Coordinates of C-alpha atoms (C1' of nucleotides) in Angstrom, one line a residue:
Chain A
X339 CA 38.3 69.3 142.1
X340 CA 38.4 71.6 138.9
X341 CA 35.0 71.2 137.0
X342 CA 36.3 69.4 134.4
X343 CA 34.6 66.1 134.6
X344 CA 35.3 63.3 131.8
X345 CA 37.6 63.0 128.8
X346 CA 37.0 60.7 126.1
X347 CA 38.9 58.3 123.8
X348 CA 37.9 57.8 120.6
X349 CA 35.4 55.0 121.6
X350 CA 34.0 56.9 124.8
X351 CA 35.6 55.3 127.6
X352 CA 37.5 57.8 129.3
X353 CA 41.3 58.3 129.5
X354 CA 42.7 58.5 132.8
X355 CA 43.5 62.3 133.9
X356 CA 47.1 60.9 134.5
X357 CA 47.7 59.7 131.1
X358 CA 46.4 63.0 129.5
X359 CA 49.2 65.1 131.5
X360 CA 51.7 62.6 130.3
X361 CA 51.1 63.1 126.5
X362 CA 53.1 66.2 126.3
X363 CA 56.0 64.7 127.6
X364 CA 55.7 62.2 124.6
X365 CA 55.1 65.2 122.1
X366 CA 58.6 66.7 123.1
X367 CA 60.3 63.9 123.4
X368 CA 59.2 63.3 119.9
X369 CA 60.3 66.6 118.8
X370 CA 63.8 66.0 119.5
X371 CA 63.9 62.5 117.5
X372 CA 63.0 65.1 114.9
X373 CA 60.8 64.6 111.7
X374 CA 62.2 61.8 109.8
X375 CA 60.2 58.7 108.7
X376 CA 62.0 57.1 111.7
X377 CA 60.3 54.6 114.3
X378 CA 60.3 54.5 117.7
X379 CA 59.2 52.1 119.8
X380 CA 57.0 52.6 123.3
X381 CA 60.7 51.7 125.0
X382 CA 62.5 54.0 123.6
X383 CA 59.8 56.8 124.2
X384 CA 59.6 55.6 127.7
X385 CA 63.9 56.1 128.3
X386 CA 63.3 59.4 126.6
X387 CA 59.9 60.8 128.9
X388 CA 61.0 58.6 132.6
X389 CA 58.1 56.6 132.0
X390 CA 57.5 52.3 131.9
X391 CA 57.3 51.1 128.2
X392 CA 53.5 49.6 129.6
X393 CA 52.2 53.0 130.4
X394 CA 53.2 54.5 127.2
X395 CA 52.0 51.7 125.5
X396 CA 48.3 51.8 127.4
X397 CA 48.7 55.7 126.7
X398 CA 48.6 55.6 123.7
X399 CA 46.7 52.7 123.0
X400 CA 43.9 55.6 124.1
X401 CA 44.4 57.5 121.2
X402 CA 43.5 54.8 118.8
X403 CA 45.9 52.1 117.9
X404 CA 48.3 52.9 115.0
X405 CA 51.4 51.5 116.1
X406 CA 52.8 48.8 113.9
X407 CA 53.3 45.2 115.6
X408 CA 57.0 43.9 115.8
X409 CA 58.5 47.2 114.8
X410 CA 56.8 50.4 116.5
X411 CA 55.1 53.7 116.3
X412 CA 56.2 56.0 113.1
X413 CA 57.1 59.0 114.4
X414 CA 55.6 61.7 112.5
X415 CA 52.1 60.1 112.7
X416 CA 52.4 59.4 116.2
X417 CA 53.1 63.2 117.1
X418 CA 50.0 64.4 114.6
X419 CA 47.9 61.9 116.8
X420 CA 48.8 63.5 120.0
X421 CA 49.0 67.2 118.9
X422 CA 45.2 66.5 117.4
X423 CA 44.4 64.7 120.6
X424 CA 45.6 67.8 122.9
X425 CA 44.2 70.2 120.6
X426 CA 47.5 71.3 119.3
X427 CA 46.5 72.2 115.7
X428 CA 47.0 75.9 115.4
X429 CA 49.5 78.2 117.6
X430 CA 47.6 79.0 120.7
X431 CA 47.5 83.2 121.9
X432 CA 47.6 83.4 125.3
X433 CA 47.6 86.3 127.6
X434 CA 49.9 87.0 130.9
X435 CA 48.8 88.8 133.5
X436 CA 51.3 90.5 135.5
X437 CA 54.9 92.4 134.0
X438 CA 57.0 92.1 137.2
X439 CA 60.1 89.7 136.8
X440 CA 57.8 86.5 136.1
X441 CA 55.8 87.8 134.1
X442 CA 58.8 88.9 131.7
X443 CA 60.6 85.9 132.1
X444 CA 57.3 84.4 130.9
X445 CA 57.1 86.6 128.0
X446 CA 60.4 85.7 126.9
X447 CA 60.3 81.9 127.0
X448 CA 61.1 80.6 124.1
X449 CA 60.1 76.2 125.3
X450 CA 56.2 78.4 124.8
X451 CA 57.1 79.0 120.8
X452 CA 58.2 76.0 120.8
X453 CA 55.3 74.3 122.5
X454 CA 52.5 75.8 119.8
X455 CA 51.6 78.9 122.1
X456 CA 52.9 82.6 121.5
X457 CA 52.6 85.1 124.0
X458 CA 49.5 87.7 122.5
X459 CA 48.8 90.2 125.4
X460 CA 51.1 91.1 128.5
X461 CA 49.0 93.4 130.6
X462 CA 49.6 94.5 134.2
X463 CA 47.7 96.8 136.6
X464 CA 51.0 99.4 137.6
X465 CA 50.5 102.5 135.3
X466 CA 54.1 102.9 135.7
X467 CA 54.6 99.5 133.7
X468 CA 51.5 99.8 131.2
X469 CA 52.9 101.4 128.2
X470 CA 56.2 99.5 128.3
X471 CA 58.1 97.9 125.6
X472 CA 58.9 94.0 127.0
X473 CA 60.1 91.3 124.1
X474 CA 58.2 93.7 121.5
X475 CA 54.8 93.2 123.2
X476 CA 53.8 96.9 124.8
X477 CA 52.2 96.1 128.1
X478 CA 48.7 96.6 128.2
X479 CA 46.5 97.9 131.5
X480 CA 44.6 94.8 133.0
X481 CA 41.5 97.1 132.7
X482 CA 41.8 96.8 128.5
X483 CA 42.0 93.0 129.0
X484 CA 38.2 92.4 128.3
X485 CA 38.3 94.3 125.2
X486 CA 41.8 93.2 124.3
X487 CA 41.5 89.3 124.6
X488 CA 38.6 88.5 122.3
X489 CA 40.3 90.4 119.9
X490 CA 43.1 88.4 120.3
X491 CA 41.5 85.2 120.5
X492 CA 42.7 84.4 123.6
X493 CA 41.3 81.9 126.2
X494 CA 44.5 81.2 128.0
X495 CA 46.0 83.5 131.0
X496 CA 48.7 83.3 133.0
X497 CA 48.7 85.1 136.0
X498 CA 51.9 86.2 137.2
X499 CA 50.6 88.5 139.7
X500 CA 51.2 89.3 143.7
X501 CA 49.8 86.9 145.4
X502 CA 47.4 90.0 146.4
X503 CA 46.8 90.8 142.9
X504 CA 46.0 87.1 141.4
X505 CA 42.3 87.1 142.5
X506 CA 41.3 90.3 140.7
X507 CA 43.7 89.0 138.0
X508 CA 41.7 85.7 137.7
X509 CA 38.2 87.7 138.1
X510 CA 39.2 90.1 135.0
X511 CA 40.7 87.1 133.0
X512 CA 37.0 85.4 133.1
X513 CA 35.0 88.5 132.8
X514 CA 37.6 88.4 129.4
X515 CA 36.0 85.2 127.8
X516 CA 39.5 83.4 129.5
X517 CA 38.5 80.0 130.4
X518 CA 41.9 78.4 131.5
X519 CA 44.3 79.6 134.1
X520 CA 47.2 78.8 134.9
X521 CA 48.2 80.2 138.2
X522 CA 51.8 81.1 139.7
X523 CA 50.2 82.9 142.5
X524 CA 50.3 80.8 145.7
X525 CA 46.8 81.8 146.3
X526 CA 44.2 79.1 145.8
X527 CA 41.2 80.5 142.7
X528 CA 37.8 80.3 143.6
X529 CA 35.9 81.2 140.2
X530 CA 32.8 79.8 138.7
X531 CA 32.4 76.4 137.1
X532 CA 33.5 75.8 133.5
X533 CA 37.0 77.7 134.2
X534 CA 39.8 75.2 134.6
X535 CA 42.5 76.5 137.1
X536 CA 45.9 74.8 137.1
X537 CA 48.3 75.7 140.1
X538 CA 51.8 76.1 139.9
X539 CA 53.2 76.3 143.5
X540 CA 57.1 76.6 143.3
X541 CA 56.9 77.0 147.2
X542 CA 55.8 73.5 147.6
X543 CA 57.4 72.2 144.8
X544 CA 60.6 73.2 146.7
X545 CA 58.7 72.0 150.2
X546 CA 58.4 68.6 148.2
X547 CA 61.9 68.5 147.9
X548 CA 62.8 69.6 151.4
X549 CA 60.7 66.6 152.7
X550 CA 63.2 64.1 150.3
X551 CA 65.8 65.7 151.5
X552 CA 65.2 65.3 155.5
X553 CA 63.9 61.9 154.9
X554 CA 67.2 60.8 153.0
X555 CA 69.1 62.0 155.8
X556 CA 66.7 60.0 158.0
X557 CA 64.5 62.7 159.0
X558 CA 63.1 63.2 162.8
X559 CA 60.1 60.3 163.2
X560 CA 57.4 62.7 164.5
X561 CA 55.9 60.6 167.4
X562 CA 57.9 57.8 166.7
X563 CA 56.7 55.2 169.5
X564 CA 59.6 52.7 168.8
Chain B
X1405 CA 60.9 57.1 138.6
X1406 CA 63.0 58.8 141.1
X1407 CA 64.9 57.1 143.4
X1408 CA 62.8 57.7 146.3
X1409 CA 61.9 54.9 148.0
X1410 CA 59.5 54.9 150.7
X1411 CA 58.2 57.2 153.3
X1412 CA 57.0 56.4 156.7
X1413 CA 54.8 57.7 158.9
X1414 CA 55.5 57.7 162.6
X1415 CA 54.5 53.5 163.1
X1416 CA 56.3 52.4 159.9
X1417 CA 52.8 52.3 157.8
X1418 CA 54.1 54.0 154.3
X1419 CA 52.7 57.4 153.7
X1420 CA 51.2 57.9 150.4
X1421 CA 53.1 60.5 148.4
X1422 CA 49.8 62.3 146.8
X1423 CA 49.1 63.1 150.8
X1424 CA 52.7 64.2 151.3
X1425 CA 52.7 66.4 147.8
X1426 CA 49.4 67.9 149.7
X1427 CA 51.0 68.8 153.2
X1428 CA 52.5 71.9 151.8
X1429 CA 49.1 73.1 150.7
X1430 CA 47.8 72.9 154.0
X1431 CA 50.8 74.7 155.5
X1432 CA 49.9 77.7 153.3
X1433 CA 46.5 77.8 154.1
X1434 CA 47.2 77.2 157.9
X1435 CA 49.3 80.2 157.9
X1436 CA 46.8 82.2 156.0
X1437 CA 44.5 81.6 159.3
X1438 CA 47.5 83.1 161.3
X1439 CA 48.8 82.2 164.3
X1440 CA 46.1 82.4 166.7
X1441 CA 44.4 79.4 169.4
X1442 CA 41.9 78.9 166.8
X1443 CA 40.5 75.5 165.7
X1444 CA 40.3 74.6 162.0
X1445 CA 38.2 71.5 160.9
X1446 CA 39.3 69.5 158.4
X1447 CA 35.8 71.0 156.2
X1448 CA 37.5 74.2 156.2
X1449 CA 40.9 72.9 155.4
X1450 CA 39.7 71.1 152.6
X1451 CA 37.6 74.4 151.3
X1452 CA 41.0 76.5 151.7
X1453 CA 42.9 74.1 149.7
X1454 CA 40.3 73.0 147.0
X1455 CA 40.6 69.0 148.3
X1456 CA 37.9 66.9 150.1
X1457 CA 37.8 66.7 153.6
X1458 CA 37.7 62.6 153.9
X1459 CA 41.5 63.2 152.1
X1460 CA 42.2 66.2 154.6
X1461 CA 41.1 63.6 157.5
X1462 CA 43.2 60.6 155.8
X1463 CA 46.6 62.7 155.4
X1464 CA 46.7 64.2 158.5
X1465 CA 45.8 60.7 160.0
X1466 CA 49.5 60.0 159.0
X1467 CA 51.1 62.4 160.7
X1468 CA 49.3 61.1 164.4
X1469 CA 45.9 62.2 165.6
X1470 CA 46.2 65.1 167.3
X1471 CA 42.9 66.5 166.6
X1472 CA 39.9 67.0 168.3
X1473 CA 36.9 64.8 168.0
X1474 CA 34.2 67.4 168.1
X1475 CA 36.4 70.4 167.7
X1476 CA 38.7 70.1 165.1
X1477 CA 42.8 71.0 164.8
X1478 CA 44.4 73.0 166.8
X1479 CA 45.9 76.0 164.1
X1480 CA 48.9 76.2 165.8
X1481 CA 49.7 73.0 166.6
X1482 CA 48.8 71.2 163.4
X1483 CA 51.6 73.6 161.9
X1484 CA 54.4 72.5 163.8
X1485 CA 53.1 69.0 163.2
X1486 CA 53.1 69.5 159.3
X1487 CA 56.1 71.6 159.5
X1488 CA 58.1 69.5 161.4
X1489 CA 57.1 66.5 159.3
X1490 CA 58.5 67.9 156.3
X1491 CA 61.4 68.6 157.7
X1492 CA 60.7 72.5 157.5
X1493 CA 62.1 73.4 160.8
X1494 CA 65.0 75.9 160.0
X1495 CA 65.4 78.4 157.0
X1496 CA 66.7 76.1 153.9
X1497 CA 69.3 77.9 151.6
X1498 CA 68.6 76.6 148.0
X1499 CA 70.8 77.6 145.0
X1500 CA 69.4 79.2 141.9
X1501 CA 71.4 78.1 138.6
X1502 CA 70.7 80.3 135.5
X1503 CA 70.9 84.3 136.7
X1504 CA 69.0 85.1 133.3
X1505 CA 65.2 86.1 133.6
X1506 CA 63.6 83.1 135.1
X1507 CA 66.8 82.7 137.6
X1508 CA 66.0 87.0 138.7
X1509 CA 62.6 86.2 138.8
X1510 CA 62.6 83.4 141.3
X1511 CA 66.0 85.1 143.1
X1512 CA 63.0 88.3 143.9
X1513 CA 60.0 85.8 145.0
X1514 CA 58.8 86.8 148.3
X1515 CA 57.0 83.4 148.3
X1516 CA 60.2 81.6 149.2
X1517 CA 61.3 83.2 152.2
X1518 CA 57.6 82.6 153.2
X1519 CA 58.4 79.1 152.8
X1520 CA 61.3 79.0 154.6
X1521 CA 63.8 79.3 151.9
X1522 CA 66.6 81.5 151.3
X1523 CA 68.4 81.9 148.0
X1524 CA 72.1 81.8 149.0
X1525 CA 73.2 81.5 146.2
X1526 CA 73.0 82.7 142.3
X1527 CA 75.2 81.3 140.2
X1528 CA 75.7 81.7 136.0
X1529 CA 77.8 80.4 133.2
X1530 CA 77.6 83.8 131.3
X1531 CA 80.8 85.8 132.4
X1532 CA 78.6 88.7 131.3
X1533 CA 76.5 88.0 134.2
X1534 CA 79.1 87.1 136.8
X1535 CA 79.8 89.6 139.4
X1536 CA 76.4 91.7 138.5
X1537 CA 74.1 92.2 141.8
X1538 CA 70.7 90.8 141.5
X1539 CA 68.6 91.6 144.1
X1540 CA 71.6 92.3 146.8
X1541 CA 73.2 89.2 145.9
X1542 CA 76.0 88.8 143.8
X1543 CA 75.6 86.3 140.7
X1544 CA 79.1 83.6 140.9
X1545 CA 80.0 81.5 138.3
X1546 CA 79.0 78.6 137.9
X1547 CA 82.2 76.9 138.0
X1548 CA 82.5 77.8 141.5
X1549 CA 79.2 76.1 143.1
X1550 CA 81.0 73.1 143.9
X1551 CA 83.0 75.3 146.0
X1552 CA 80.4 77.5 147.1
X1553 CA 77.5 74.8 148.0
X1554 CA 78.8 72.8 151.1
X1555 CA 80.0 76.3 152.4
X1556 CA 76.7 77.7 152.3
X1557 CA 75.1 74.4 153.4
X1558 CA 72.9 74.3 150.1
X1559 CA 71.7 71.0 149.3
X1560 CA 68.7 72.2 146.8
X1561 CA 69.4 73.3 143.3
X1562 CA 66.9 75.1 141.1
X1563 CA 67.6 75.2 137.2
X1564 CA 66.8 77.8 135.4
X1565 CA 69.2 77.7 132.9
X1566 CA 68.1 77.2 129.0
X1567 CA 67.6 73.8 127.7
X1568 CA 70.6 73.0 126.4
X1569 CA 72.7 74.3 129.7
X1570 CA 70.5 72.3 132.3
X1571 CA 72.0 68.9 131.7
X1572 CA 75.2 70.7 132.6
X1573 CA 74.1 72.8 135.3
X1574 CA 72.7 69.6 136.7
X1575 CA 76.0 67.7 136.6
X1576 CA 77.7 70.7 138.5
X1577 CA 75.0 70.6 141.2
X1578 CA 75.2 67.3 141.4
X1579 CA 79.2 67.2 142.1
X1580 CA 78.2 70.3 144.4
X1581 CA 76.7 67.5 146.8
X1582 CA 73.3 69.4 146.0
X1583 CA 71.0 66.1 145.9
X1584 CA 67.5 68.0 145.6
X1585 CA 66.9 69.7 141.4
X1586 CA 64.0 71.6 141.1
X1587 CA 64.3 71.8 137.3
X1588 CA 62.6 74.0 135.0
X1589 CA 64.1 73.4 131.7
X1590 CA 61.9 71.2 129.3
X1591 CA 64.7 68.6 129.8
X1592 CA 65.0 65.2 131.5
X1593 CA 67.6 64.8 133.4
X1594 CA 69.7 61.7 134.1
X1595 CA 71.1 61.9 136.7
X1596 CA 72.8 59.1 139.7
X1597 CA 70.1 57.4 141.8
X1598 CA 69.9 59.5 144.9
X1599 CA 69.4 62.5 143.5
X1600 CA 66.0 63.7 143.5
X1601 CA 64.5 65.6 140.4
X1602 CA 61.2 67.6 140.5
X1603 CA 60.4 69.2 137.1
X1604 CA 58.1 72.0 136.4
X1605 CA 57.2 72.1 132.7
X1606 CA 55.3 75.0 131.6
X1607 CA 54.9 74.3 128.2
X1608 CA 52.9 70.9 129.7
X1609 CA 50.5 72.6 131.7
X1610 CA 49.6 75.2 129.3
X1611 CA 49.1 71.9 126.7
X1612 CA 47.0 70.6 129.5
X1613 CA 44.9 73.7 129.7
X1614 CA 44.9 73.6 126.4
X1615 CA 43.1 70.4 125.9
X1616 CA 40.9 71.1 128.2
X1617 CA 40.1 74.0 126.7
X1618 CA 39.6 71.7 123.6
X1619 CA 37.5 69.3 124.7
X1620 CA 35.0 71.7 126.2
X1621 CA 34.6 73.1 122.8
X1622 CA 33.6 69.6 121.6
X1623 CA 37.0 68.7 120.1
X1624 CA 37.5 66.3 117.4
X1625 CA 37.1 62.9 118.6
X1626 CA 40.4 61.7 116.8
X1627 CA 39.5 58.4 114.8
X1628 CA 35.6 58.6 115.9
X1629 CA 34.0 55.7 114.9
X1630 CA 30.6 55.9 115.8
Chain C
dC729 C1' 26.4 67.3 169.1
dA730 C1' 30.0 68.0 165.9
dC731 C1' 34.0 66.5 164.2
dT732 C1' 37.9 63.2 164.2
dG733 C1' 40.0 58.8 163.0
dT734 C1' 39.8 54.5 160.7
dG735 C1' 38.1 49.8 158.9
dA736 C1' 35.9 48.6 154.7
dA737 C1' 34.3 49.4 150.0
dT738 C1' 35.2 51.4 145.9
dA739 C1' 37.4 53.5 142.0
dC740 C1' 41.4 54.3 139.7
dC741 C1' 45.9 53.5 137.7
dT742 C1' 49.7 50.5 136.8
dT743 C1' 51.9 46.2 135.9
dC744 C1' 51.8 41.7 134.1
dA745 C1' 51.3 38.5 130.7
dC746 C1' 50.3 37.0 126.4
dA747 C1' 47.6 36.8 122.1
dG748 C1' 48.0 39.0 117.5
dC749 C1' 50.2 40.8 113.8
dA750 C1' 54.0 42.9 110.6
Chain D
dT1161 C1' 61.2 37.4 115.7
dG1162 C1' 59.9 41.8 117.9
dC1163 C1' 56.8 44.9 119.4
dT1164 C1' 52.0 46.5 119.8
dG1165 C1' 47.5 46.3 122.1
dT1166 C1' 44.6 44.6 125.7
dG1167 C1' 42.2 41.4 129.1
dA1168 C1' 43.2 40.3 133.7
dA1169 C1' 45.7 40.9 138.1
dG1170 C1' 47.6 43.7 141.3
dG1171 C1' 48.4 47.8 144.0
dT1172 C1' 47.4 52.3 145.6
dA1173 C1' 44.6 56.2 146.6
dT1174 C1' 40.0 58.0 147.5
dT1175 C1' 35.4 57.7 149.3
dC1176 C1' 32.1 55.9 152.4
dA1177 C1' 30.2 55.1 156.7
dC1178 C1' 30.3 55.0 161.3
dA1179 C1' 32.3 54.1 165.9
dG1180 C1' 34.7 57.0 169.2
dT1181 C1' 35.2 61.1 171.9
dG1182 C1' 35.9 65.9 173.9

DNA sequence: CACTGTGAATACCTTCACAGCA
DNA sequence: TGCTGTGAAGGTATTCACAGTG
């Protein structure tokens, strides 16, 4: 699928894919227990994230096994653990690619703050936005990008184009030493191997839910033979 | 985790829900081909859509077999047959909760209406924000949606509201007889079983990327032992 | 001949069950 | 006693391989 091939625990067995996209649910969940010496058992975290105690335990379990028998995890520990795990040291610049109404509603998320990552660049290909003022960030021309993102230390871009603009967006991004994408364009990526594309599709997100929906209300069998 | 039970397919076999999270995909890339007589095999399908074409073979299996052996799908015909399995055969209004920048954002996506969604409705807590027009429709209160849903035949809320106002926003929604959330506040929701909850999570997939972007760089191997 | 559709094999993830430890 | 950590079992999705067919 995406060329990332296999992730490692700390004894070189891999960690499922699954269990990796999990561990941020964990991390905030965390966050709102707050940063007291508290415990918290794999329960608990599972009522808190919608997930069975067993998979938080195994999930975690991956990361190396400091949890304390007959009582639980400590809390602070367990979120440095997981931040170090995902890489979470250090607040993360990223770029976003696009200033129509996603693209500022982007900018101006505050969960991203909250989540270690802050908002560096906001660039966009419209002379008639480049220049403007959005959440204090002046929007930069997608052309600059390659200059502008090394500078910036930025490896993460969000493209919040058109669905016509998101392929040049994504082309520029990589020619910008960006290496991660994560795209709200309904367009599917095709870029070289070693960038990592993640998809957000609220189209069949919603599509997804339709499906429940018709189902629940015991939906047309297509075909059915019965 | 949600309270979805199972899906069938049209001989009572259960459907697997990766396959029916991938049907929209293929919708999207079917109408991207347009609307000619032309064939598609599932090869193609599977290029278009960035999954392999054994899985592009297995899911449409579900749906009957209407391909041909030799040829491949009909374009056309494997539409209706995806569209109508997902219950997409009319124009679904959807609500949009939160009329700040997200809520205009997705309120001015073309994607939806390409989709077959309408937003009908916009609704806010902010009196500030009530009665202001956002893209020709006029934000209500929020108070109101119970009132406003079943008259506009919406059964599928999005949130967009800040963290702290989606648990409310979902309770309204809920009593509005809206039984689909599409909820993008970094929030779990607990809501009554029957009501399904999708959640998109920014700050997740952008940790994701990020430890992807980590572990190509070598990471630390937390707790290395070797 | 090319491509679908599907039984069988495989790989993967989750769940169970319990030993091990504070 | 209570909860973690993990081998083993179970279940589910993917991949293989090929028979079937226009």
């Amino acid at each position: 699928m995406t060329s990332v091939k296999d992730h490692h625990d700390r004894e070189g067995a891999t960690i499922p894919l699954p269990a990796v996209h999990r561990l941020p649910a964990y991390l905030r969940a965390l966050e709102t227990i707050g940063l007291t010496n508290k415990m918290v058992s794999s329960a608990e975290l599972g009522l808190l994230t919608g997930v069975s105690e067993h998979i938080v335990r195994r999930d975690l379990s991956h990361l190396g096994s400091f949890g304390m028998r007959g009582i639980g995890y400590k809390v602070d520990l367990l979120r440095f653990q997981i931040a170090q795990f995902l890489g979470r040291t250090r607040i993360q610049p990223i770029a976003i690619i696009g200033a129509g109404n996603l693209g500022k509603a982007l900018a101006g998320y505050a969960g991203l703050r909250d989540a270690g990552f802050k908002v560096a660049l906001l660039v966009d290909k419209d002379p008639a936005k480049v220049g403007s003022i959005v959440r204090g960030l002046r929007v930069a021309h997608l052309a600059d990008l390659p200059r502008l993102a090394p500078q910036a230390d930025v490896r993460i871009g969000v493209i919040a184009t058109s669905p016509e603009g998101a392929m040049e967006a994504a082309d520029v991004a990589v020619a910008s030493e960006i290496t991660s994408i994560l795209n709200f364009a309904p367009v599917r990526l095709v870029l070289p191997d070693g960038v990592v594309v993640r998809r957000i599709d609220l189209a069949a997100e919603l599509e997804i839910l339709a499906f429940y929906l018709w189902r629940e209300a015991g939906g047309l069998l297509p075909g059915s033979r019965a």
